[in-house]
Short mmCIF file of C-alpha atoms in Angstrom, two decimals:
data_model
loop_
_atom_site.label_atom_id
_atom_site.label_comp_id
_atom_site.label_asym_id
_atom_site.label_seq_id
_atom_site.Cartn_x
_atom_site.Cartn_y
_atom_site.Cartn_z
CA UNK A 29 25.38 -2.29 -2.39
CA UNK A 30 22.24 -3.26 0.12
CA UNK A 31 19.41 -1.24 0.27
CA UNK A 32 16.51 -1.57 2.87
CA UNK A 33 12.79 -0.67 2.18
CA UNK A 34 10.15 -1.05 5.24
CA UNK A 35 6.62 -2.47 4.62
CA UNK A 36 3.68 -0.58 5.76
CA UNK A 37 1.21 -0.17 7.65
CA UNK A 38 -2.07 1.29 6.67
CA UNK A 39 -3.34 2.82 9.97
CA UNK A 40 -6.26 4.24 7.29
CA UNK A 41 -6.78 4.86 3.82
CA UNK A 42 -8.85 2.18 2.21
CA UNK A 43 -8.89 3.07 -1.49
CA UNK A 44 -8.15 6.43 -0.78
CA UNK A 45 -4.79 7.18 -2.57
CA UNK A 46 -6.01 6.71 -6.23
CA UNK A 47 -9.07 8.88 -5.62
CA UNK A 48 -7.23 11.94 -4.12
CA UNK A 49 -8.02 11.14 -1.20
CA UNK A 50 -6.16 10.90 2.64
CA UNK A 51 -4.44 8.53 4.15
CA UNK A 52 -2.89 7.97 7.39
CA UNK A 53 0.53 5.69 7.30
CA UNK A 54 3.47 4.35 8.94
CA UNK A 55 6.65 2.53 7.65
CA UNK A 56 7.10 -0.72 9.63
CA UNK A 57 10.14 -2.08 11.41
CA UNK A 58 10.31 -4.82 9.01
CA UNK A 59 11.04 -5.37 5.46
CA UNK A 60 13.16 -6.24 2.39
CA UNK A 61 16.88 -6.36 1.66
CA UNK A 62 18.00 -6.00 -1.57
CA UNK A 63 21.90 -6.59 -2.13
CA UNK A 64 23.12 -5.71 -5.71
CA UNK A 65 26.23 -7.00 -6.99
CA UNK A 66 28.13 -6.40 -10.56
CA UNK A 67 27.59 -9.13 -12.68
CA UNK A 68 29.00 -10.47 -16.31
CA UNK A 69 26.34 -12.01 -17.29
CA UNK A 70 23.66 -9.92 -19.10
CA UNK A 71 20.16 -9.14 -18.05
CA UNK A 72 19.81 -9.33 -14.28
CA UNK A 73 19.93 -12.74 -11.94
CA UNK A 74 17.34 -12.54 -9.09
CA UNK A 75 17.33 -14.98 -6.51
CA UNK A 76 15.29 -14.53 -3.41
CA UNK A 77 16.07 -16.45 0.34
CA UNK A 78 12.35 -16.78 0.89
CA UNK A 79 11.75 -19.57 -2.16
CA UNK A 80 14.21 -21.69 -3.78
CA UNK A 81 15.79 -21.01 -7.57
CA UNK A 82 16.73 -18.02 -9.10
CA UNK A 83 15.40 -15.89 -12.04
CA UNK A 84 17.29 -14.84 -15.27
CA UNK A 85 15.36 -11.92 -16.28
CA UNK A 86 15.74 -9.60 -19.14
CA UNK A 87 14.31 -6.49 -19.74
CA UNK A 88 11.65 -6.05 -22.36
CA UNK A 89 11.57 -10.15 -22.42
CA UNK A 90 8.34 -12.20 -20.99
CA UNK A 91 10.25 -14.30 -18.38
CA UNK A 92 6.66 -16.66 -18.96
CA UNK A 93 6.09 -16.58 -14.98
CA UNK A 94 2.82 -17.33 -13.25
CA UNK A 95 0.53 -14.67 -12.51
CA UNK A 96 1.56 -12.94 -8.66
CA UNK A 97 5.07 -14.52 -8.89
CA UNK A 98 7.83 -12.11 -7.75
CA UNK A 99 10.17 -12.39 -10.40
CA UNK A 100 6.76 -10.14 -12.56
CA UNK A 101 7.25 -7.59 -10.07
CA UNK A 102 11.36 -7.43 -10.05
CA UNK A 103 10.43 -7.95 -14.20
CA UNK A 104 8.38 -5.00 -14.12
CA UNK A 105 11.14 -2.95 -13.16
CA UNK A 106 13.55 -3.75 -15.10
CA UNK A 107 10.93 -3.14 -18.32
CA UNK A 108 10.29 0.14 -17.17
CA UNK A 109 13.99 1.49 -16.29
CA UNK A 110 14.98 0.65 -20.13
CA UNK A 111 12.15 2.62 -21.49
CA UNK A 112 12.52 5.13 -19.65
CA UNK A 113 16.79 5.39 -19.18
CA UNK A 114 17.97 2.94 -21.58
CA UNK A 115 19.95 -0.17 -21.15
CA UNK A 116 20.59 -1.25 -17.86
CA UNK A 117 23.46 -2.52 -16.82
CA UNK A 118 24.32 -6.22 -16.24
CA UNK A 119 23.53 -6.97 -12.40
CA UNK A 120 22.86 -9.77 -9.78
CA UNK A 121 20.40 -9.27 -6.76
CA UNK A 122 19.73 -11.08 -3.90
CA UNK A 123 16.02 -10.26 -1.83
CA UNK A 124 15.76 -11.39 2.04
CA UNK A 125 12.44 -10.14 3.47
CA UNK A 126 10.92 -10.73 6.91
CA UNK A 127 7.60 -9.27 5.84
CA UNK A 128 4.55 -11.74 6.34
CA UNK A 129 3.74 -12.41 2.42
CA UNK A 130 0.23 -11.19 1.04
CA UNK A 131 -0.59 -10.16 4.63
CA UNK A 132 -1.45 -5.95 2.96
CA UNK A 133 1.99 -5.03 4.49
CA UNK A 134 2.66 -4.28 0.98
CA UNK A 135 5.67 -7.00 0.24
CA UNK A 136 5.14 -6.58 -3.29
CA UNK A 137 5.53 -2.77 -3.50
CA UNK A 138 8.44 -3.04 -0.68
CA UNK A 139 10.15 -5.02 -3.68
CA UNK A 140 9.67 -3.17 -6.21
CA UNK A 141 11.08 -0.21 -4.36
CA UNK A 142 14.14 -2.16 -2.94
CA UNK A 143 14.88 -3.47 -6.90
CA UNK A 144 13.89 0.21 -8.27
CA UNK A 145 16.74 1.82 -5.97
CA UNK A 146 18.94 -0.69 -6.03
CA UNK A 147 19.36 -0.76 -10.17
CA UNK A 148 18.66 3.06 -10.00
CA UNK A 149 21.53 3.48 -7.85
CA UNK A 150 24.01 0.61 -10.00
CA UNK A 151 23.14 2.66 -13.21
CA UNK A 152 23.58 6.01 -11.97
CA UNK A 153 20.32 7.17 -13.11
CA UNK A 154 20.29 9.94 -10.87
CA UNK A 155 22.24 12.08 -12.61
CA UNK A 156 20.70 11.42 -15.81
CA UNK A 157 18.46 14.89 -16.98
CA UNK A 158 15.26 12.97 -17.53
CA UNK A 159 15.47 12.07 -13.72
CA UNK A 160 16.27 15.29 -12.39
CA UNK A 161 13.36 17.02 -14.35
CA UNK A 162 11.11 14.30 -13.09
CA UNK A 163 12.36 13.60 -9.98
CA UNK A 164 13.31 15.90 -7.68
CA UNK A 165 12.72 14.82 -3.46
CA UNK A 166 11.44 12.02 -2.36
CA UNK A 167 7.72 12.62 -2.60
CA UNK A 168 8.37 12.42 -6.71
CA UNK A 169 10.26 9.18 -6.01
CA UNK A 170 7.09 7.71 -4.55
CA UNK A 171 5.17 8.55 -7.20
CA UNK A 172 7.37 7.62 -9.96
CA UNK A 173 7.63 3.98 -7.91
CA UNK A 174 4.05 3.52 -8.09
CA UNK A 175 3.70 3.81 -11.87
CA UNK A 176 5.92 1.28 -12.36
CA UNK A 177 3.15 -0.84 -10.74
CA UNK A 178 0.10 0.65 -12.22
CA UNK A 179 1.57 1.28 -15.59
CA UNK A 180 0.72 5.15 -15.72
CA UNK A 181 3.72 7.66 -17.24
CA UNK A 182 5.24 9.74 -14.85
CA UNK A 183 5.63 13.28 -16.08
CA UNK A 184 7.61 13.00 -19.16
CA UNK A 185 8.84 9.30 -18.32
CA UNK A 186 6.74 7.25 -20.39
CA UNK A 187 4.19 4.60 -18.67
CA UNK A 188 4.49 0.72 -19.49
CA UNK A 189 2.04 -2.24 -18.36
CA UNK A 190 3.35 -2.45 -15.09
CA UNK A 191 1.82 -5.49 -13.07
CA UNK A 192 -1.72 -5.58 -13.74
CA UNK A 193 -3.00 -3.55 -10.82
CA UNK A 194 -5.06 0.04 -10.80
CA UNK A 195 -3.80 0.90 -7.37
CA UNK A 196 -1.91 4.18 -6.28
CA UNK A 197 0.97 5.32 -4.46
CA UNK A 198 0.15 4.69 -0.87
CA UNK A 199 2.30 2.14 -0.06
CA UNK A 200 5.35 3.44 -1.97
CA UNK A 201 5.10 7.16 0.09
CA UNK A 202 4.86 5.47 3.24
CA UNK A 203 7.88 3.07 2.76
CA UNK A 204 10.02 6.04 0.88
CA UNK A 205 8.48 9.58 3.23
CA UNK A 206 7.59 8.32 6.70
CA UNK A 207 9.05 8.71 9.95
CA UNK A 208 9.98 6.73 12.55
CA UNK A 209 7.61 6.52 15.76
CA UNK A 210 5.06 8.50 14.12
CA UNK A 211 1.44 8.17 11.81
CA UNK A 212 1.88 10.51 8.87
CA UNK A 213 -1.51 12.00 6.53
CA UNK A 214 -0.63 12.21 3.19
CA UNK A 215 -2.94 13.18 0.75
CA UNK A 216 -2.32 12.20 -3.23
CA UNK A 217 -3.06 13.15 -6.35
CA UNK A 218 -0.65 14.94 -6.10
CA UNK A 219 1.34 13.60 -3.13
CA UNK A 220 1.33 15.99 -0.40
CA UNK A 221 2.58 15.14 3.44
CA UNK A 222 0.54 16.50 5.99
CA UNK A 223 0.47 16.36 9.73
CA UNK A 224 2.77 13.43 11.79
CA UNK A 225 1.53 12.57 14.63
CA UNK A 226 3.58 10.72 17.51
CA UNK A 227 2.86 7.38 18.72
CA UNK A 228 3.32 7.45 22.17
CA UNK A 229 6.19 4.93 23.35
CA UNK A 230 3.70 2.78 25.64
CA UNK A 231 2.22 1.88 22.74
CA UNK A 232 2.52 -0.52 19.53
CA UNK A 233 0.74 -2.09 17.16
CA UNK A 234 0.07 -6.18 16.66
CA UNK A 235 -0.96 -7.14 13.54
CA UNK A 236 -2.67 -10.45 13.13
CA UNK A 237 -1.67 -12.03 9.88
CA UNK A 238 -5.40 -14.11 8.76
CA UNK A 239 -3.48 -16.40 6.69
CA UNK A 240 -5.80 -16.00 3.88
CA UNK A 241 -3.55 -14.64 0.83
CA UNK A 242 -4.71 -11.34 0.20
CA UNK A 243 -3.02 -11.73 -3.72
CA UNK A 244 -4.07 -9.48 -6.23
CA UNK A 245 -4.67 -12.07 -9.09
CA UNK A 246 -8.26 -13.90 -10.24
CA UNK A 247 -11.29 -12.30 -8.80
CA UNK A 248 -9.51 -10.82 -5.98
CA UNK A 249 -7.98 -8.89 -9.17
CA UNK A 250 -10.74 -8.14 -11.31
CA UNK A 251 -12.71 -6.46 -7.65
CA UNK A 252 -9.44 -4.66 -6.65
CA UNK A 253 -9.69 -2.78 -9.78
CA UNK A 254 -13.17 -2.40 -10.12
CA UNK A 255 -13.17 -0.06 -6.91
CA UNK A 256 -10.71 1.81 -9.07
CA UNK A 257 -12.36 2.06 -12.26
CA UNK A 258 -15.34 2.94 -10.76
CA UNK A 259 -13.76 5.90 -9.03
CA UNK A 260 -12.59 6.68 -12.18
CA UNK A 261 -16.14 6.41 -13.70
CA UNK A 262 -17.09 9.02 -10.91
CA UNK A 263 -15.02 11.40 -12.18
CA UNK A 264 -15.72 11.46 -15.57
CA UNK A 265 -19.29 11.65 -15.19
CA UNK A 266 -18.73 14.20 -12.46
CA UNK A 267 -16.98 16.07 -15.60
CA UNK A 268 -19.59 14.95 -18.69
CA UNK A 269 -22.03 16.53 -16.28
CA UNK A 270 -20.49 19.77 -15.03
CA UNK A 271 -18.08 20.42 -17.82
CA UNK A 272 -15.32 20.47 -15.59
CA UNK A 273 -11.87 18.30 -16.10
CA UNK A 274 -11.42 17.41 -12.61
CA UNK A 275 -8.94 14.19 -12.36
CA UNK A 276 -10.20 12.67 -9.31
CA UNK A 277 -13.42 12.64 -6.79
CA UNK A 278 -11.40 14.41 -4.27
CA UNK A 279 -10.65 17.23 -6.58
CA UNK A 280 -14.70 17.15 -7.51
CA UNK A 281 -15.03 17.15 -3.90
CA UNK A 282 -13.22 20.45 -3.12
CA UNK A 283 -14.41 22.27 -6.28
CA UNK A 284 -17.63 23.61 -4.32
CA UNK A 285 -19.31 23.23 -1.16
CA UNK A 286 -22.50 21.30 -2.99
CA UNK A 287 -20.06 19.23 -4.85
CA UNK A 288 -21.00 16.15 -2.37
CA UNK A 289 -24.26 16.46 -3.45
CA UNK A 290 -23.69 16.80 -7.20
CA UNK A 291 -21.36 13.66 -7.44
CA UNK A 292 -24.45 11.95 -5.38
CA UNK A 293 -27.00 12.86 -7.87
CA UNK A 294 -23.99 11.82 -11.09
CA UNK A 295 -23.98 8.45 -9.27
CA UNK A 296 -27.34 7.77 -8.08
CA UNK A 297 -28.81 5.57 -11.32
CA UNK A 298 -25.76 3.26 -10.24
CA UNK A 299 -25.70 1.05 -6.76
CA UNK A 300 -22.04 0.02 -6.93
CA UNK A 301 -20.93 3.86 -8.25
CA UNK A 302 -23.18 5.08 -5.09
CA UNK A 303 -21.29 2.77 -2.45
CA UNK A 304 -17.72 3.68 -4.23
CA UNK A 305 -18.54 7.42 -3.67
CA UNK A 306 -20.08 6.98 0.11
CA UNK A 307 -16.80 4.37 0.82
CA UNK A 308 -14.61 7.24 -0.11
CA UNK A 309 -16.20 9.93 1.60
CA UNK A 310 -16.99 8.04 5.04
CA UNK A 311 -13.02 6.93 4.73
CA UNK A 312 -11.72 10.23 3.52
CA UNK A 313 -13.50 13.13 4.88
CA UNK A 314 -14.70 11.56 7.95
CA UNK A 315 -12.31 8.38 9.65
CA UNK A 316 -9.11 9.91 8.93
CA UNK A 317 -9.70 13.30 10.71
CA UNK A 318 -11.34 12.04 13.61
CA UNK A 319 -8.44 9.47 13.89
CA UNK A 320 -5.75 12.86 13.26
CA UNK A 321 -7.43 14.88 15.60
CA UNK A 322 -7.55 12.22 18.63
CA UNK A 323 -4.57 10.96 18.57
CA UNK A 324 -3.16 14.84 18.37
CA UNK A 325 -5.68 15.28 22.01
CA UNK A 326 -4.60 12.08 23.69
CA UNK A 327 -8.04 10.96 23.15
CA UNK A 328 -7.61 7.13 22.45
CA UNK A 329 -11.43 6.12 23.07
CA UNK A 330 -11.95 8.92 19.57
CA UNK A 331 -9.13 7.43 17.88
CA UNK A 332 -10.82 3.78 18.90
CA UNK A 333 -14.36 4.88 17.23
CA UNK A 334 -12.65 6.18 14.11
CA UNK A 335 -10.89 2.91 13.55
CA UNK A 336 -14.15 1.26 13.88
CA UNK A 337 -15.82 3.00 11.58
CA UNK A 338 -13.34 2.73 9.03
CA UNK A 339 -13.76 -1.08 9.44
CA UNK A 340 -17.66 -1.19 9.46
CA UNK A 341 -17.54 1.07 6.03
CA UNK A 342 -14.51 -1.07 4.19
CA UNK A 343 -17.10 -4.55 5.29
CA UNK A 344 -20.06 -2.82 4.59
CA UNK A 345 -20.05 0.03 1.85
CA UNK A 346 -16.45 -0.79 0.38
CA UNK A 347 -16.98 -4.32 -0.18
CA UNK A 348 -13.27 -5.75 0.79
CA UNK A 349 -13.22 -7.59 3.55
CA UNK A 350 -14.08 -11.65 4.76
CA UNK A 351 -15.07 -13.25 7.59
CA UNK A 352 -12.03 -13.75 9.02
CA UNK A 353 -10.39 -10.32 9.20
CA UNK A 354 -14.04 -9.28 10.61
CA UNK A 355 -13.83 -11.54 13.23
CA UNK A 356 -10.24 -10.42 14.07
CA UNK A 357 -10.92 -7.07 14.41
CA UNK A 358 -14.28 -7.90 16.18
CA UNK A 359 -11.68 -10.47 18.98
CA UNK A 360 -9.09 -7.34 19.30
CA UNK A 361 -11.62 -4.98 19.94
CA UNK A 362 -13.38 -7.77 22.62
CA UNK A 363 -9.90 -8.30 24.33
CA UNK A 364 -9.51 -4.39 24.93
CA UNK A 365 -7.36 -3.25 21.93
CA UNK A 366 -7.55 0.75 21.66
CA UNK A 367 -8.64 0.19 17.71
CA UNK A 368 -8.90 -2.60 15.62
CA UNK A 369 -8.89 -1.99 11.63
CA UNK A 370 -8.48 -4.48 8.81
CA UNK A 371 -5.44 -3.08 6.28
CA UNK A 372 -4.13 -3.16 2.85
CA UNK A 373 -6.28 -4.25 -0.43
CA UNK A 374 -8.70 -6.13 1.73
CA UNK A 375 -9.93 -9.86 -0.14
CA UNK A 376 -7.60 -11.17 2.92
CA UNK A 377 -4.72 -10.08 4.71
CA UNK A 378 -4.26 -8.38 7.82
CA UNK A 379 -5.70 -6.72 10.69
CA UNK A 380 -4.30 -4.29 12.96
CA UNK A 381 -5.11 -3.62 17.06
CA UNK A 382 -2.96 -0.33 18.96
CA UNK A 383 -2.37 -1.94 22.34
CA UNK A 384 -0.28 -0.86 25.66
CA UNK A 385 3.55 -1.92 24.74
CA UNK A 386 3.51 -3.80 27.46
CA UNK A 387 1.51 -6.91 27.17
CA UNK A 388 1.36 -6.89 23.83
CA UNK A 389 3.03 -10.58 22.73
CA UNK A 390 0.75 -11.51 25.44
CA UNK A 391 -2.65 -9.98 23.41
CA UNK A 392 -1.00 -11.68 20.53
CA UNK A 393 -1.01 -15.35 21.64
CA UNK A 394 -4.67 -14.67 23.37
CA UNK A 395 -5.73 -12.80 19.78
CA UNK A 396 -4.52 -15.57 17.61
CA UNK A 397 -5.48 -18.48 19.80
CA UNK A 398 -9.13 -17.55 19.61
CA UNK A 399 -8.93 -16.55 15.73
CA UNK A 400 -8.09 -20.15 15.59
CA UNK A 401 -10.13 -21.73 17.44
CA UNK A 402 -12.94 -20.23 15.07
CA UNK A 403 -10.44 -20.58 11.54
CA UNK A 404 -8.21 -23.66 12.36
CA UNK A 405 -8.05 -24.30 8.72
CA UNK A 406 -5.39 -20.86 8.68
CA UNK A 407 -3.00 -22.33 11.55
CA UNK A 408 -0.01 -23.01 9.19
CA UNK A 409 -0.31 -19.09 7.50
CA UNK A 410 -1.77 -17.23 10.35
CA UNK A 411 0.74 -15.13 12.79
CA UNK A 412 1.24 -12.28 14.87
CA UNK A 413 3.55 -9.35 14.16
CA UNK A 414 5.00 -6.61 16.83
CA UNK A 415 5.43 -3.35 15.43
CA UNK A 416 6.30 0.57 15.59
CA UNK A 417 6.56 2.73 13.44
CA UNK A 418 10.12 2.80 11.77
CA UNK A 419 12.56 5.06 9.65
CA UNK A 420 11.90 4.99 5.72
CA UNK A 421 13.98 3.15 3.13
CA UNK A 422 17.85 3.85 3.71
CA UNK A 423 20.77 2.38 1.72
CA UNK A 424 22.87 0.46 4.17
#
């Protein structure tokens, strides 16, 4: 069997999803491949056509791999199927991807959703009871996905490690509940779709790869989950100091007109919990719907601003972005791009820039040529990517 999961593209929504907050997404026409065939041999043989060699992995056994090597993610998987189904049967998979690695594109989720349906599928979990009382359309799918990466139990299926990171399920609602040629809201916490918007067919996106890994491992690590934990911290003293039990700063947020003002006062004897809150807020309640409500009017120069400031406030409030993805969205925006936003977990990556379709490969060579002229040390691992948005994951 062959599945296909789309990466994504995170129009915007930086740090949003874990905090309750909005989001506005796409599923790219790119991705990953998984092909699943029967196998004799137990565990599960992963081989991948990006790098050479194959993994033997076996659930509920350290395969002893580096820290950020696929095989953790596939391993992750596999770990949390067993706990929460039982043994899985013997199995081997092959993963082709033409996704830009570490670009925020979300390769890493896109696998673990391609390995996650494929073994779901080979084991015939879905008619299991424990999966029909937990997971019942596709919005629970996404959210089950994303605990296998953040460790957290899903209803009554119980939580594991997962791999390391405190993140959400962003990426795994856009690449399982999007739609193609349009920019969906979601809000999460519980996931909830909200408006689509169409992308008009003279446009497209071009995404300029930096070529600086945006890897979730070392200090990139340890700040990627700080902006987490400190949203957490929000919350809780949001709670200690109201005596509500409010699970995240959006919820806080909608509790009570004043509530802004309250979680302002809760964070103000901390800098870094004051700049999480404002991040969120500016991102959330501010960005998004101006950015919704533009593109709904036609009005590109709104949707333009909104990108902007979504850009300024990751650099300058959030904390998550370098030099070089500020200088790329500073050269799209020069050349005449409509917006211009960095994407994804930020410490790297990508940027965006919504140009006229035609002309775009064009905008692309001119975009990356001066990036590198300023960054020639990125030549080998910088590129350009053409985009629309694109159908969600489909079994092929």
């Amino acid at each position: 069997m062959k599945w296909f999961v789309p990466g994504r593209l995170e129009v915007l929504g930086k740090h949003t999803d874990y905090v309750g907050g909005r989001s506005l997404l796409a599923a790219v026409d790119r991705g990953i491949t998984i092909e699943l065939t029967e196998s004799d041999e137990p565990g599960i043989v992963a081989s991948s056509t990006a790098v050479e060699g194959e993994q033997h992995l076996v659930a509920g056994t350290d395969p002893q791999l580096p820290k950020g090597h696929w095989a953790n993610y596939v391993q992750a998987v596999l770990d949390r199927l067993q706990l929460n189904f039982g043994e899985l049967k013997p199995a081997r998979i092959v993963i082709d991807s033409d996704l830009p690695l570490a670009s925020g594109m979300s390769s890493s989720s896109a696998l673990v959703v391609a390995v996650s349906l494929a073994l779901v599928d080979h084991n015939g979990f879905r008619e299991r009871d424990e999966w029909k009382a937990n997971v019942k359309n596709d919005i629970d799918l996404a959210g089950y996905m994303a605990t296998m990466e953040n460790g957290l139990t899903f209803g009554t299926l119980e939580g594991l490690r997962g791999v390391g990171t405190f993140g959400g399920s962003e990426d795994h609602t856009a690449m399982l509940c999007c739609h193609p040629s349009q920019l969906t809201e979601f809000t999460f916490c519980p996931i909830v779709e909200g408006e689509s918007v169409d992308l008009p067919d003279d446009l497209t996106f071009v995404v300029a790869v930096s070529g600086v890994l945006a890897e979730k491992t070392g200090a990139a690590l340890e700040h990627y989950n700080s902006l987490s934990i400190n949203a957490r911290r929000l919350a809780e003293l949001w709670n200690d100091a109201t005596g509500n039990e409010h699970a995240t700063v959006a919820d806080a947020l909608a509790s009570d007109d004043d509530a802004l003002e309250g979680l302002r006062a809760v964070a103000a004897h901390d800098e870094e919990l004051t700049r999480r809150l404002n991040a969120f807020v500016t991102e959330s309640q501010v960005a998004i719907p101006r950015a919704v409500a533009a593109l709904r009017s036609g009005d590109l120069e709104a949707f333009g601003a909104a990108a902007d400031l979504s850009h300024r406030n990751a650099d300058e409030v959030l904390g998550n972005q370098i030099p070089e993805t500020n200088r790329l969205q500073a050269l799209a925006r020069e050349f005449g791009a409509i917006g211009s936003a960095g994407f994804g977990a930020g410490f790297g990556g990508s940027v965006w820039a919504l140009v006229p379709a035609e002309g775009a490969a064009e905008f692309g060579e001119k975009w990356l040529r001066a990036y590198l002229v300023e960054y020639p040390q990125w030549e080998a691992t910088a590129s350009i990517v053409l985009t629309r948005p694109g159908g969600p994951a489909r079994r092929l």
